[in-house]
Amino acid sequence: MSAPEHPARAGAPGSDAWRCFCAGFLGLALVLGLAAVAGIALLDPYGLRAAPGRMPGPLMDGNQRFMYPQVVRSGAYDAAVFGTSTARLLDPRDLDAAFGHRFANLAMNAATPWEQASLARLFLRQGPAKAVLFALDATWCDADADRRRTTFRPFPPWLYEPDPSFGVLRQANWQALTVAGRVLLARLGLEKPRLRADGYGVFTPPEAAYDAARAAAHIHGGGSAVEDAPPAETEAAPQGEAMPALGWLDELLAALPEETLRLVAFMPVHVAAQPVPGSKRAAREADCKARVAAIGRARGAGVVDFRVPSPVTTRDANYWDALHYRLPVAPRIVAALAAARAGGGDDPDGFYRVLARPR
């Protein structure tokens, strides 16, 4: 009678097969991973290779925090708009015609003042700016702006560094792979870019779909008719207390060349989103506006206030919700800024007030 086969020997063929499977699986995973990294690097979805004379590819990510650094690094624009979604409808082509410079609209959905300032610093490092427009919301007046630097939306600080080339490894993730796939589709003509090369995109619903009753419900009942809104306002600083974001604004304006056109504007939200006259919040906002006006006068910046009750901001038909005006309002803002730059005073119809005139 023969001795029983040793268990290890009995399982040897199966163990060899398992080892081969694991080795093959890991090898395939490694090859696919390297191919994905190489594909992302080749398609360059975040424009790490963008530089003067080398334009970035199509802008395909829905989060502008990842898209706009490459617009800046392209060097194709010597003027820019910084703000939130309340400034995104300002068409750079209208601004180009009004001021004679090459504008990019770099306003980001729900951007905090810190995020806006970070992008503005990158823009100023790129080269001499011919014009800048800081489009302000009430969050610039918040006492905790320095603490609430970002939102729940991812913010990639590595893209805002002077040299982002080492970010090639940071973008080895599923999000970048997805965006790279969209870039490929755009290059093949199978998908449209999310944004124009100058950062502009109409994010509000089509004008033909405007529903006055539904808009009124959004305006007076809360909620938003569009995808993104500026960050929620917190309790602003009591009158006389610190508003840290205004220090960043002052520093950015001070860093500009003497000949740069400087414009600062409080955006025209509906009166439903403005503080009630006579309230403590209204007093704090007035204090904030006075501080911004003082900064503007000291730095040679024009400061225009659209955040007032006016024929535009009191008319529901001009808005999708309490924060977002309709497309035809945008060129009126550009025209008003041009008039303020030309030395005009407050609008006779009350659309805006000039708090400081540009040099």
Tab-separated table of C-alpha atoms in Angstrom:
chain	number	residue	atom	x	y	z
A	1	MET	CA	0.000	0.000	0.000
A	2	SER	CA	1.576	3.324	-1.087
A	3	ALA	CA	1.989	6.270	1.345
A	4	PRO	CA	-0.529	9.144	1.022
A	5	GLU	CA	0.652	12.108	-1.043
A	6	HIS	CA	1.901	15.052	1.021
A	7	PRO	CA	-0.735	17.846	1.197
A	8	ALA	CA	1.710	20.505	0.005
A	9	ARG	CA	2.548	18.418	-3.050
A	10	ALA	CA	-1.097	17.768	-3.736
A	11	GLY	CA	-1.775	21.507	-3.795
A	12	ALA	CA	1.325	22.461	-5.755
A	13	PRO	CA	-0.302	22.709	-9.203
A	14	GLY	CA	-3.097	24.861	-7.771
A	15	SER	CA	-0.618	27.089	-5.910
A	16	ASP	CA	1.404	27.612	-9.070
A	17	ALA	CA	-1.713	28.562	-10.981
A	18	TRP	CA	-2.716	31.019	-8.263
A	19	ARG	CA	0.729	32.596	-8.259
A	20	CYS	CA	0.604	32.949	-12.026
A	21	PHE	CA	-2.828	34.549	-11.833
A	22	CYS	CA	-1.704	37.046	-9.154
A	23	ALA	CA	1.453	37.910	-11.082
A	24	GLY	CA	-0.517	38.384	-14.289
A	25	PHE	CA	-3.145	40.489	-12.555
A	26	LEU	CA	-0.572	42.730	-10.893
A	27	GLY	CA	1.360	43.033	-14.137
A	28	LEU	CA	-1.772	44.007	-16.037
A	29	ALA	CA	-2.723	46.503	-13.321
A	30	LEU	CA	0.751	48.034	-13.500
A	31	VAL	CA	0.636	48.314	-17.288
A	32	LEU	CA	-2.846	49.870	-17.234
A	33	GLY	CA	-1.828	52.241	-14.434
A	34	LEU	CA	1.261	53.396	-16.314
A	35	ALA	CA	-0.800	53.757	-19.494
A	36	ALA	CA	-3.341	55.886	-17.612
A	37	VAL	CA	-0.616	58.117	-16.149
A	38	ALA	CA	1.012	58.454	-19.567
A	39	GLY	CA	-2.335	59.227	-21.198
A	40	ILE	CA	-3.119	61.911	-18.622
A	41	ALA	CA	0.341	63.435	-19.052
A	42	LEU	CA	-0.019	63.404	-22.843
A	43	LEU	CA	-3.503	64.949	-22.901
A	44	ASP	CA	-2.542	67.401	-20.109
A	45	PRO	CA	-6.112	68.069	-18.872
A	46	TYR	CA	-5.013	70.767	-16.406
A	47	GLY	CA	-2.613	72.517	-18.756
A	48	LEU	CA	0.623	71.892	-16.851
A	49	ARG	CA	2.526	72.640	-20.060
A	50	ALA	CA	0.617	75.850	-20.789
A	51	ALA	CA	2.931	78.842	-21.193
A	52	PRO	CA	3.191	82.007	-23.282
A	53	GLY	CA	2.967	80.871	-26.872
A	54	ARG	CA	1.628	77.470	-25.833
A	55	MET	CA	-2.114	77.556	-25.342
A	56	PRO	CA	-3.798	74.938	-23.137
A	57	GLY	CA	-6.201	72.391	-24.516
A	58	PRO	CA	-10.002	72.452	-24.223
A	59	LEU	CA	-11.373	73.394	-20.795
A	60	MET	CA	-13.398	70.341	-19.805
A	61	ASP	CA	-13.600	70.168	-15.988
A	62	GLY	CA	-16.722	71.562	-14.318
A	63	ASN	CA	-14.672	72.872	-11.376
A	64	GLN	CA	-13.028	76.083	-12.580
A	65	ARG	CA	-10.479	75.865	-9.768
A	66	PHE	CA	-8.732	73.195	-11.849
A	67	MET	CA	-9.241	74.892	-15.214
A	68	TYR	CA	-8.303	78.539	-14.784
A	69	PRO	CA	-4.613	78.243	-13.810
A	70	GLN	CA	-3.829	77.061	-17.335
A	71	VAL	CA	-5.741	80.016	-18.810
A	72	VAL	CA	-3.510	82.291	-16.743
A	73	ARG	CA	-0.283	80.474	-17.646
A	74	SER	CA	-1.036	80.650	-21.353
A	75	GLY	CA	-0.119	84.336	-21.251
A	76	ALA	CA	-2.821	85.030	-23.825
A	77	TYR	CA	-4.677	87.502	-21.605
A	78	ASP	CA	-3.415	90.708	-20.052
A	79	ALA	CA	-6.623	91.477	-18.150
A	80	ALA	CA	-8.937	89.411	-15.971
A	81	VAL	CA	-12.141	89.283	-13.954
A	82	PHE	CA	-12.062	87.676	-10.503
A	83	GLY	CA	-15.229	86.821	-8.617
A	84	THR	CA	-17.963	84.224	-8.191
A	85	SER	CA	-20.892	83.144	-10.328
A	86	THR	CA	-22.353	86.659	-9.966
A	87	ALA	CA	-19.619	87.808	-12.384
A	88	ARG	CA	-19.417	84.819	-14.707
A	89	LEU	CA	-21.783	86.285	-17.304
A	90	LEU	CA	-19.485	89.246	-18.002
A	91	ASP	CA	-18.318	88.397	-21.501
A	92	PRO	CA	-14.594	89.052	-22.037
A	93	ARG	CA	-15.354	90.123	-25.593
A	94	ASP	CA	-17.560	92.931	-24.265
A	95	LEU	CA	-14.841	93.896	-21.796
A	96	ASP	CA	-12.225	93.822	-24.565
A	97	ALA	CA	-14.302	96.242	-26.631
A	98	ALA	CA	-14.958	98.521	-23.652
A	99	PHE	CA	-11.410	98.731	-22.290
A	100	GLY	CA	-9.093	97.744	-25.142
A	101	HIS	CA	-7.398	94.808	-23.411
A	102	ARG	CA	-7.511	91.005	-23.729
A	103	PHE	CA	-9.736	89.837	-20.879
A	104	ALA	CA	-10.232	86.399	-19.386
A	105	ASN	CA	-13.199	85.760	-17.131
A	106	LEU	CA	-11.741	83.880	-14.153
A	107	ALA	CA	-14.778	84.107	-11.873
A	108	MET	CA	-15.356	80.751	-10.172
A	109	ASN	CA	-18.600	79.248	-8.912
A	110	ALA	CA	-18.971	79.770	-5.156
A	111	ALA	CA	-15.342	80.893	-4.836
A	112	THR	CA	-14.300	82.213	-1.452
A	113	PRO	CA	-12.295	85.450	-1.267
A	114	TRP	CA	-9.177	83.391	-0.483
A	115	GLU	CA	-9.641	81.265	-3.607
A	116	GLN	CA	-10.195	84.360	-5.729
A	117	ALA	CA	-7.112	86.032	-4.249
A	118	SER	CA	-5.036	82.886	-4.891
A	119	LEU	CA	-5.970	82.947	-8.565
A	120	ALA	CA	-5.341	86.697	-8.762
A	121	ARG	CA	-1.841	86.250	-7.291
A	122	LEU	CA	-1.095	83.630	-9.945
A	123	PHE	CA	-2.280	86.046	-12.617
A	124	LEU	CA	-0.089	88.856	-11.280
A	125	ARG	CA	2.965	86.561	-11.199
A	126	GLN	CA	2.445	85.681	-14.855
A	127	GLY	CA	3.334	89.140	-16.092
A	128	PRO	CA	2.299	92.806	-16.131
A	129	ALA	CA	-1.476	93.087	-16.019
A	130	LYS	CA	-3.136	95.789	-18.102
A	131	ALA	CA	-6.498	95.657	-16.278
A	132	VAL	CA	-8.175	93.781	-13.434
A	133	LEU	CA	-11.754	93.673	-12.237
A	134	PHE	CA	-12.524	92.368	-8.766
A	135	ALA	CA	-16.232	91.538	-8.626
A	136	LEU	CA	-17.157	91.456	-4.949
A	137	ASP	CA	-19.901	89.691	-3.046
A	138	ALA	CA	-20.754	90.216	0.613
A	139	THR	CA	-18.393	87.384	1.633
A	140	TRP	CA	-15.513	89.830	1.189
A	141	CYS	CA	-16.900	91.600	4.247
A	142	ASP	CA	-17.019	88.495	6.473
A	143	ALA	CA	-15.044	88.399	9.696
A	144	ASP	CA	-14.064	84.749	9.224
A	145	ALA	CA	-12.915	84.916	5.584
A	146	ASP	CA	-9.414	83.863	6.643
A	147	ARG	CA	-10.758	80.792	8.440
A	148	ARG	CA	-13.194	79.723	5.718
A	149	ARG	CA	-10.665	79.613	2.911
A	150	THR	CA	-12.212	76.853	0.814
A	151	THR	CA	-15.573	75.185	0.290
A	152	PHE	CA	-16.548	71.537	-0.094
A	153	ARG	CA	-15.340	71.795	-3.693
A	154	PRO	CA	-11.772	70.515	-4.162
A	155	PHE	CA	-9.141	73.249	-4.465
A	156	PRO	CA	-5.731	72.183	-5.910
A	157	PRO	CA	-3.045	74.473	-4.389
A	158	TRP	CA	-0.366	72.688	-6.436
A	159	LEU	CA	-1.835	74.160	-9.618
A	160	TYR	CA	-1.299	77.660	-8.215
A	161	GLU	CA	2.419	77.209	-7.554
A	162	PRO	CA	4.924	79.090	-9.744
A	163	ASP	CA	6.039	75.806	-11.353
A	164	PRO	CA	3.334	73.111	-11.412
A	165	SER	CA	5.323	70.642	-13.528
A	166	PHE	CA	5.722	68.192	-10.638
A	167	GLY	CA	1.941	68.025	-10.477
A	168	VAL	CA	2.041	65.363	-13.177
A	169	LEU	CA	1.949	62.780	-10.392
A	170	ARG	CA	-0.686	64.655	-8.388
A	171	GLN	CA	-3.090	64.372	-11.304
A	172	ALA	CA	-2.810	60.583	-11.407
A	173	ASN	CA	-6.357	59.990	-10.184
A	174	TRP	CA	-9.782	59.082	-11.485
A	175	GLN	CA	-10.935	62.686	-11.811
A	176	ALA	CA	-7.981	63.638	-13.999
A	177	LEU	CA	-8.442	60.480	-16.078
A	178	THR	CA	-12.090	61.366	-16.634
A	179	VAL	CA	-11.234	64.938	-17.643
A	180	ALA	CA	-8.460	63.673	-19.913
A	181	GLY	CA	-11.031	61.473	-21.624
A	182	ARG	CA	-13.224	64.513	-22.203
A	183	VAL	CA	-10.234	66.417	-23.571
A	184	LEU	CA	-9.666	63.595	-26.056
A	185	LEU	CA	-13.320	63.648	-27.094
A	186	ALA	CA	-13.129	67.428	-27.559
A	187	ARG	CA	-10.019	67.129	-29.694
A	188	LEU	CA	-11.830	64.571	-31.845
A	189	GLY	CA	-14.784	66.923	-32.189
A	190	LEU	CA	-17.109	64.596	-30.284
A	191	GLU	CA	-17.724	66.859	-27.287
A	192	LYS	CA	-17.850	70.626	-26.842
A	193	PRO	CA	-15.554	72.364	-24.331
A	194	ARG	CA	-17.305	73.349	-21.118
A	195	LEU	CA	-15.758	76.830	-21.281
A	196	ARG	CA	-14.405	79.106	-23.958
A	197	ALA	CA	-10.623	79.501	-24.082
A	198	ASP	CA	-10.938	82.812	-22.204
A	199	GLY	CA	-12.826	81.123	-19.360
A	200	TYR	CA	-16.268	82.361	-20.339
A	201	GLY	CA	-19.348	80.183	-20.256
A	202	VAL	CA	-23.073	80.819	-19.922
A	203	PHE	CA	-24.067	78.728	-16.907
A	204	THR	CA	-27.611	80.037	-16.505
A	205	PRO	CA	-30.543	78.262	-18.198
A	206	PRO	CA	-31.402	79.243	-21.786
A	207	GLU	CA	-33.163	82.606	-21.958
A	208	ALA	CA	-35.968	80.966	-23.940
A	209	ALA	CA	-36.689	78.784	-20.894
A	210	TYR	CA	-37.208	81.727	-18.531
A	211	ASP	CA	-40.290	81.283	-16.347
A	212	ALA	CA	-41.221	84.469	-14.482
A	213	ALA	CA	-43.338	82.712	-11.856
A	214	ARG	CA	-40.667	80.137	-11.125
A	215	ALA	CA	-37.979	82.835	-10.964
A	216	ALA	CA	-40.082	84.853	-8.521
A	217	ALA	CA	-40.433	81.775	-6.328
A	218	HIS	CA	-36.633	81.378	-6.289
A	219	ILE	CA	-36.079	85.081	-5.660
A	220	HIS	CA	-38.463	85.457	-2.749
A	221	GLY	CA	-38.679	81.899	-1.467
A	222	GLY	CA	-35.025	80.905	-1.488
A	223	GLY	CA	-33.162	78.354	-3.545
A	224	SER	CA	-31.204	78.734	-6.745
A	225	ALA	CA	-32.234	78.324	-10.350
A	226	VAL	CA	-28.673	77.551	-11.458
A	227	GLU	CA	-26.068	74.956	-10.632
A	228	ASP	CA	-23.841	76.982	-8.308
A	229	ALA	CA	-24.096	80.047	-6.115
A	230	PRO	CA	-21.618	82.173	-4.154
A	231	PRO	CA	-20.689	80.765	-0.741
A	232	ALA	CA	-23.273	81.299	1.950
A	233	GLU	CA	-22.858	84.569	3.766
A	234	THR	CA	-21.954	84.328	7.417
A	235	GLU	CA	-22.505	86.880	10.118
A	236	ALA	CA	-20.405	89.774	8.923
A	237	ALA	CA	-18.011	91.599	11.198
A	238	PRO	CA	-19.589	94.167	13.515
A	239	GLN	CA	-18.916	97.717	12.407
A	240	GLY	CA	-15.302	98.618	13.097
A	241	GLU	CA	-14.024	95.024	13.379
A	242	ALA	CA	-11.622	93.198	11.086
A	243	MET	CA	-12.581	92.128	7.579
A	244	PRO	CA	-9.472	90.127	6.603
A	245	ALA	CA	-10.332	89.656	2.943
A	246	LEU	CA	-10.162	93.402	2.397
A	247	GLY	CA	-6.508	93.250	3.364
A	248	TRP	CA	-5.943	90.786	0.527
A	249	LEU	CA	-7.759	93.113	-1.861
A	250	ASP	CA	-5.546	95.999	-0.768
A	251	GLU	CA	-2.383	93.921	-1.247
A	252	LEU	CA	-3.435	92.788	-4.715
A	253	LEU	CA	-4.246	96.312	-5.873
A	254	ALA	CA	-0.984	97.600	-4.418
A	255	ALA	CA	0.999	94.947	-6.322
A	256	LEU	CA	-0.250	96.130	-9.715
A	257	PRO	CA	1.877	98.289	-12.008
A	258	GLU	CA	1.076	101.979	-11.908
A	259	GLU	CA	-0.455	101.964	-15.401
A	260	THR	CA	-2.825	99.027	-14.725
A	261	LEU	CA	-6.531	99.779	-14.851
A	262	ARG	CA	-8.011	98.774	-11.479
A	263	LEU	CA	-11.737	98.215	-11.099
A	264	VAL	CA	-13.663	96.903	-8.102
A	265	ALA	CA	-17.414	96.324	-8.244
A	266	PHE	CA	-20.032	95.040	-5.848
A	267	MET	CA	-22.228	92.808	-7.989
A	268	PRO	CA	-25.949	93.565	-8.504
A	269	VAL	CA	-27.830	90.931	-6.528
A	270	HIS	CA	-31.604	91.265	-6.207
A	271	VAL	CA	-32.856	93.418	-3.336
A	272	ALA	CA	-34.215	90.236	-1.770
A	273	ALA	CA	-30.580	89.247	-1.125
A	274	GLN	CA	-29.541	92.686	0.107
A	275	PRO	CA	-29.718	93.634	3.795
A	276	VAL	CA	-32.854	95.364	5.052
A	277	PRO	CA	-32.246	99.137	5.268
A	278	GLY	CA	-31.702	100.256	8.828
A	279	SER	CA	-30.675	96.798	10.051
A	280	LYS	CA	-27.383	95.935	11.737
A	281	ARG	CA	-26.423	93.911	8.706
A	282	ALA	CA	-27.017	96.936	6.473
A	283	ALA	CA	-24.807	99.050	8.734
A	284	ARG	CA	-22.010	96.479	8.564
A	285	GLU	CA	-22.289	96.278	4.781
A	286	ALA	CA	-22.149	100.059	4.515
A	287	ASP	CA	-19.000	99.985	6.665
A	288	CYS	CA	-17.504	97.381	4.334
A	289	LYS	CA	-18.294	99.437	1.253
A	290	ALA	CA	-16.732	102.502	2.867
A	291	ARG	CA	-13.550	100.514	3.549
A	292	VAL	CA	-13.427	99.238	-0.034
A	293	ALA	CA	-13.926	102.790	-1.313
A	294	ALA	CA	-11.036	103.974	0.866
A	295	ILE	CA	-8.824	101.171	-0.464
A	296	GLY	CA	-9.830	102.102	-4.007
A	297	ARG	CA	-8.957	105.771	-3.517
A	298	ALA	CA	-5.608	104.867	-1.952
A	299	ARG	CA	-4.727	102.445	-4.767
A	300	GLY	CA	-6.136	104.384	-7.709
A	301	ALA	CA	-8.942	101.888	-8.298
A	302	GLY	CA	-12.439	102.661	-9.449
A	303	VAL	CA	-15.064	101.269	-7.092
A	304	VAL	CA	-18.591	100.848	-8.429
A	305	ASP	CA	-21.510	99.688	-6.295
A	306	PHE	CA	-24.275	97.767	-8.094
A	307	ARG	CA	-25.407	96.134	-4.826
A	308	VAL	CA	-28.092	98.760	-4.208
A	309	PRO	CA	-31.860	98.993	-4.732
A	310	SER	CA	-32.217	100.065	-8.348
A	311	PRO	CA	-34.497	99.662	-11.368
A	312	VAL	CA	-32.459	96.539	-12.162
A	313	THR	CA	-32.213	94.913	-8.729
A	314	THR	CA	-35.849	95.544	-7.793
A	315	ARG	CA	-37.266	93.990	-10.959
A	316	ASP	CA	-37.858	90.254	-10.662
A	317	ALA	CA	-37.799	89.825	-14.441
A	318	ASN	CA	-34.056	90.600	-14.446
A	319	TYR	CA	-33.182	87.570	-12.303
A	320	TRP	CA	-33.208	83.782	-12.234
A	321	ASP	CA	-32.946	83.826	-8.458
A	322	ALA	CA	-31.918	86.342	-5.806
A	323	LEU	CA	-28.236	86.177	-6.772
A	324	HIS	CA	-28.077	85.555	-10.503
A	325	TYR	CA	-29.138	88.137	-13.048
A	326	ARG	CA	-30.167	87.250	-16.566
A	327	LEU	CA	-27.857	87.415	-19.569
A	328	PRO	CA	-28.992	90.863	-20.898
A	329	VAL	CA	-27.957	92.497	-17.604
A	330	ALA	CA	-24.283	91.584	-18.106
A	331	PRO	CA	-23.518	94.043	-20.953
A	332	ARG	CA	-25.217	96.777	-18.921
A	333	ILE	CA	-22.699	96.147	-16.141
A	334	VAL	CA	-19.809	96.371	-18.601
A	335	ALA	CA	-21.182	99.626	-20.034
A	336	ALA	CA	-21.560	101.037	-16.519
A	337	LEU	CA	-17.969	100.149	-15.657
A	338	ALA	CA	-16.783	101.862	-18.834
A	339	ALA	CA	-18.796	104.961	-17.934
A	340	ALA	CA	-17.286	105.001	-14.437
A	341	ARG	CA	-13.820	104.692	-15.933
A	342	ALA	CA	-14.557	107.620	-18.253
A	343	GLY	CA	-15.155	109.819	-15.233
A	344	GLY	CA	-18.905	109.648	-14.953
A	345	GLY	CA	-20.605	109.823	-11.585
A	346	ASP	CA	-23.535	107.875	-10.210
A	347	ASP	CA	-25.994	106.498	-12.730
A	348	PRO	CA	-28.914	108.953	-13.159
A	349	ASP	CA	-31.297	105.974	-13.187
A	350	GLY	CA	-29.815	104.608	-9.966
A	351	PHE	CA	-28.329	101.371	-11.376
A	352	TYR	CA	-24.996	102.017	-9.689
A	353	ARG	CA	-23.052	104.403	-7.469
A	354	VAL	CA	-19.435	105.384	-8.019
A	355	LEU	CA	-17.678	105.077	-4.659
A	356	ALA	CA	-14.202	105.856	-6.030
A	357	ARG	CA	-13.010	106.938	-9.441
A	358	PRO	CA	-10.057	105.220	-11.126
A	359	ARG	CA	-6.899	107.148	-11.842
